[in-house]
Structures are given as structure tokens and as C-alpha cells.
Amino acid sequence: MLVVGDGMGAAHFTLARLLRGEDYRIGTMPEVGLVATHAVDTLVTDSAAAATAFATGVKTVKGAIGTDPSGAPVETVLEAAEARGLATGLVTTTVFVDATPAAFAAHAQSRAELGVIAQHMLSRGIEVIAGTGLERFGRDGWPEVDELARDNGYRPARNAAELAVAGSAEEPVLAILPSADMDAQSPEATLADLATWTLERLARNPAGFFLLVEHEGTDTASHRNRSAGFRKSVVELDEAVGAVLDFARRRGDVLVIVVGDHETGGLQVAGTPGAPELVWRDDYHSGEAVPIFAEGPGAAAFGRFIDNTDVGRTLRELVGRMGSAPSPAAP
């Protein structure tokens, strides 16, 4: 499974370690490396092109979702997992059609094609899609949650109570929860709880599973240079990683990868170890390499300086060894 701290570069992970101290869970992962993030057309990428590299192993142009530079669709690791009978899930702290989760289940030349992206994502057979943005639905052209879920064969969940009931349901779940400020985790469910809930559901499939978990608030707060908001989000991310690692270590057969998709804000960490200060250079992305951490089967492939496409290619290779290939007669 892949955990993305959106917008997180080396200084972002450094601050997380300073804030969490002995509770820092990302730091317990044994394989550590660096990832080059550039897109085809620019050294300073965005989440769409970066997530496409993670999802497909192919570099694309800035703003593209699940396509190669010419605009042709490229199969994603999630689509490959579904084709082999694995269970799949996408979990984020922002609306589910946002760039990072979209790149794993949709194909569009622009991340702004939200209608196309939603249609693709809801037709892939994904067992769990979870995000926020509840307040957007039913307004300004956005469909009602019940309508969207019903028309695509999903069970809706809008709060913690509905999530609890949906946990034992057979049909796939579309969880659209209330948003928090700056894309922090929803007040209805922590990212740690949502990741654990999803993992327990996906683990029912004996063939295995693929799960993406994203914290978008680390990027949103960095864009806005909101230090307090960033501190909150980076702690939430590490707590979610802790929950994921607890699950993986109990099983012993789950690969966990934690990575930033690009760096945001040109962050520098100053001050003292007991009182770190955040110094922001700007409000956009940079082209620097980002840290990657891995634990579990196959983790050694990530403990070096790699390209973001290496992440995607390795994930595709690992999924290719799981489940069973579709019948030649299958559509």
C-alpha cells in the first residue's frame, strides 16, 4: 500500500520527526531513499503528473491524469490490481476526484475534468472510495451523495455512524465526509481510523489488496504558508502511518510505502530542537527530490535514489505477482 503526504519534502518530514519525538512512526521504517519528481515538461511538477508516475510508472505532462505525454490512457496499478481480482481502495482527506486519488483510477488530459474523472473512478470496481467535501455535494452542479452512490452501485457513508454500518456491508462504499479546514482530516473520522477501517475491509479478499492513502492537508497548509495548519496535518499523517504499520506488522505480508509527491512551499526548519520554527520561501512547489520510506516485502527496492516512475513500475511488478490474471475471454 502507498501513503502519500502531499507536498512533503525533506524539511516537512524533518518537522514531523521533531514534533512527534519518540512517537514518530515514519522514522521506524527501515528503508529510506529519495525520489526525483520532475514531469516530462517541467522540473516543477504537480500532484497530477506526480501521482500518474506513482500509479503507472510512466512520466507525463503537468496536469495530466493517468495518461502518457500524448494523452493516451495508461493502465494504473489499481486497475491492474482489480483485473487480477485484488481488492482496492482510495482514501484521502480531500474530495475523492482530486488529482492524487484520481490518477490511480481515471484518465484525463487535465485534472480539471472532474466529471470525466468521477465517472472513471466510480466505474472501476473499487471497493472503498473515501474522501471529504460533503458540503459541496448537492450544490453548484455537484450531484447529491445518495444519487451519486446509487447510480454507481455504491453504499453511501457521510458520517462515523454510517461508516460503522457500512463496514459489514457487501456492496462497495463511497464515503464522502465533512471537510476540515485546509484539508485536514474530517471531524467525522481521523485518517488513521479511516485507513484502518478500509484495510480491515479490503483484507477480506484472500487474493490481496492495493490501497492508496493520502493526506492532502500537508500540501494545502504549505501552499498557504499556514504553519499551525501544517503542524496539525503532519501529525495526523504520522498517526495514520502508525495505524497502517500496526496493521501491516500484525500480518507480516504487507508492503507499506510512505512518500511525498513533490515539495511545496520551499520549507526550511529553523529555531531549536524543542521549538522548531517554519520558514516558508514561497507558496508553490519546488523541483527538489522528496524522501521515501518503505517496510515489508519488496521494501529494499525503495532504499536508494530513484525516480517517481520507479515507484510505479515496482508497484506494478508486485501486483503482477498477486491474484490471478484475467481469462483471455474476459472483456
PDB file of C-alpha atoms in Angstrom, residues 1-6 8 13 26 29 54 91 100 104 191 195 199 210-216 218 236-245 254-261 291-294 311 315:
ATOM      1  CA  MET A   1       0.000   0.000   0.000  1.00  0.00           C
ATOM      2  CA  LEU A   2       1.038   3.575  -0.687  1.00  0.00           C
ATOM      3  CA  VAL A   3       0.725   6.523   1.718  1.00  0.00           C
ATOM      4  CA  VAL A   4       1.251   9.965   0.179  1.00  0.00           C
ATOM      5  CA  GLY A   5       1.951  13.060   2.235  1.00  0.00           C
ATOM      6  CA  ASP A   6       1.049  15.568  -0.440  1.00  0.00           C
ATOM      7  CA  MET A   8       6.065  16.867   1.629  1.00  0.00           C
ATOM      8  CA  PHE A  13       9.384  15.111   7.208  1.00  0.00           C
ATOM      9  CA  ILE A  26       7.510   7.060   9.826  1.00  0.00           C
ATOM     10  CA  MET A  29      10.517   2.236   8.692  1.00  0.00           C
ATOM     11  CA  PHE A  54       3.329   6.577  -8.985  1.00  0.00           C
ATOM     12  CA  VAL A  91      -8.644   7.211   0.857  1.00  0.00           C
ATOM     13  CA  THR A 100      -3.713  12.200  -6.375  1.00  0.00           C
ATOM     14  CA  PHE A 104      -4.917   5.850  -9.856  1.00  0.00           C
ATOM     15  CA  LEU A 191      -7.245   9.465   8.738  1.00  0.00           C
ATOM     16  CA  ALA A 195      -7.223   3.831   6.873  1.00  0.00           C
ATOM     17  CA  LEU A 199      -7.679  -2.050   5.469  1.00  0.00           C
ATOM     18  CA  PHE A 210      -3.960  -2.342  -3.069  1.00  0.00           C
ATOM     19  CA  LEU A 211      -4.685   0.808  -1.070  1.00  0.00           C
ATOM     20  CA  LEU A 212      -3.746   4.444  -1.536  1.00  0.00           C
ATOM     21  CA  VAL A 213      -3.970   6.736   1.495  1.00  0.00           C
ATOM     22  CA  GLU A 214      -3.350  10.460   1.028  1.00  0.00           C
ATOM     23  CA  HIS A 215      -3.174  13.404   3.413  1.00  0.00           C
ATOM     24  CA  GLU A 216      -3.897  16.499   1.331  1.00  0.00           C
ATOM     25  CA  THR A 218       0.098  18.801   4.313  1.00  0.00           C
ATOM     26  CA  GLU A 236      -2.274  13.423  11.536  1.00  0.00           C
ATOM     27  CA  LEU A 237      -0.291  11.877   8.704  1.00  0.00           C
ATOM     28  CA  ASP A 238       2.206  10.245  11.055  1.00  0.00           C
ATOM     29  CA  GLU A 239      -0.601   8.906  13.236  1.00  0.00           C
ATOM     30  CA  ALA A 240      -2.198   7.382  10.138  1.00  0.00           C
ATOM     31  CA  VAL A 241       1.118   5.804   9.152  1.00  0.00           C
ATOM     32  CA  GLY A 242       1.331   4.368  12.654  1.00  0.00           C
ATOM     33  CA  ALA A 243      -2.082   2.738  12.281  1.00  0.00           C
ATOM     34  CA  VAL A 244      -1.102   1.325   8.889  1.00  0.00           C
ATOM     35  CA  LEU A 245       2.185  -0.041  10.231  1.00  0.00           C
ATOM     36  CA  VAL A 254       2.055  -6.095   3.592  1.00  0.00           C
ATOM     37  CA  LEU A 255       4.375  -3.644   1.858  1.00  0.00           C
ATOM     38  CA  VAL A 256       3.953  -0.083   3.169  1.00  0.00           C
ATOM     39  CA  ILE A 257       5.424   2.887   1.299  1.00  0.00           C
ATOM     40  CA  VAL A 258       5.318   6.483   2.566  1.00  0.00           C
ATOM     41  CA  VAL A 259       6.344   9.266   0.205  1.00  0.00           C
ATOM     42  CA  GLY A 260       5.803  12.893  -0.770  1.00  0.00           C
ATOM     43  CA  ASP A 261       4.667  13.534  -4.338  1.00  0.00           C
ATOM     44  CA  PRO A 291      12.001  11.309   0.822  1.00  0.00           C
ATOM     45  CA  ILE A 292      10.527   7.822   0.540  1.00  0.00           C
ATOM     46  CA  PHE A 293      10.201   5.238   3.320  1.00  0.00           C
ATOM     47  CA  ALA A 294       9.313   1.552   2.949  1.00  0.00           C
ATOM     48  CA  VAL A 311       7.720   3.636  -7.651  1.00  0.00           C
ATOM     49  CA  LEU A 315       4.186  -1.426  -7.645  1.00  0.00           C
TER      50      LEU A 315
END
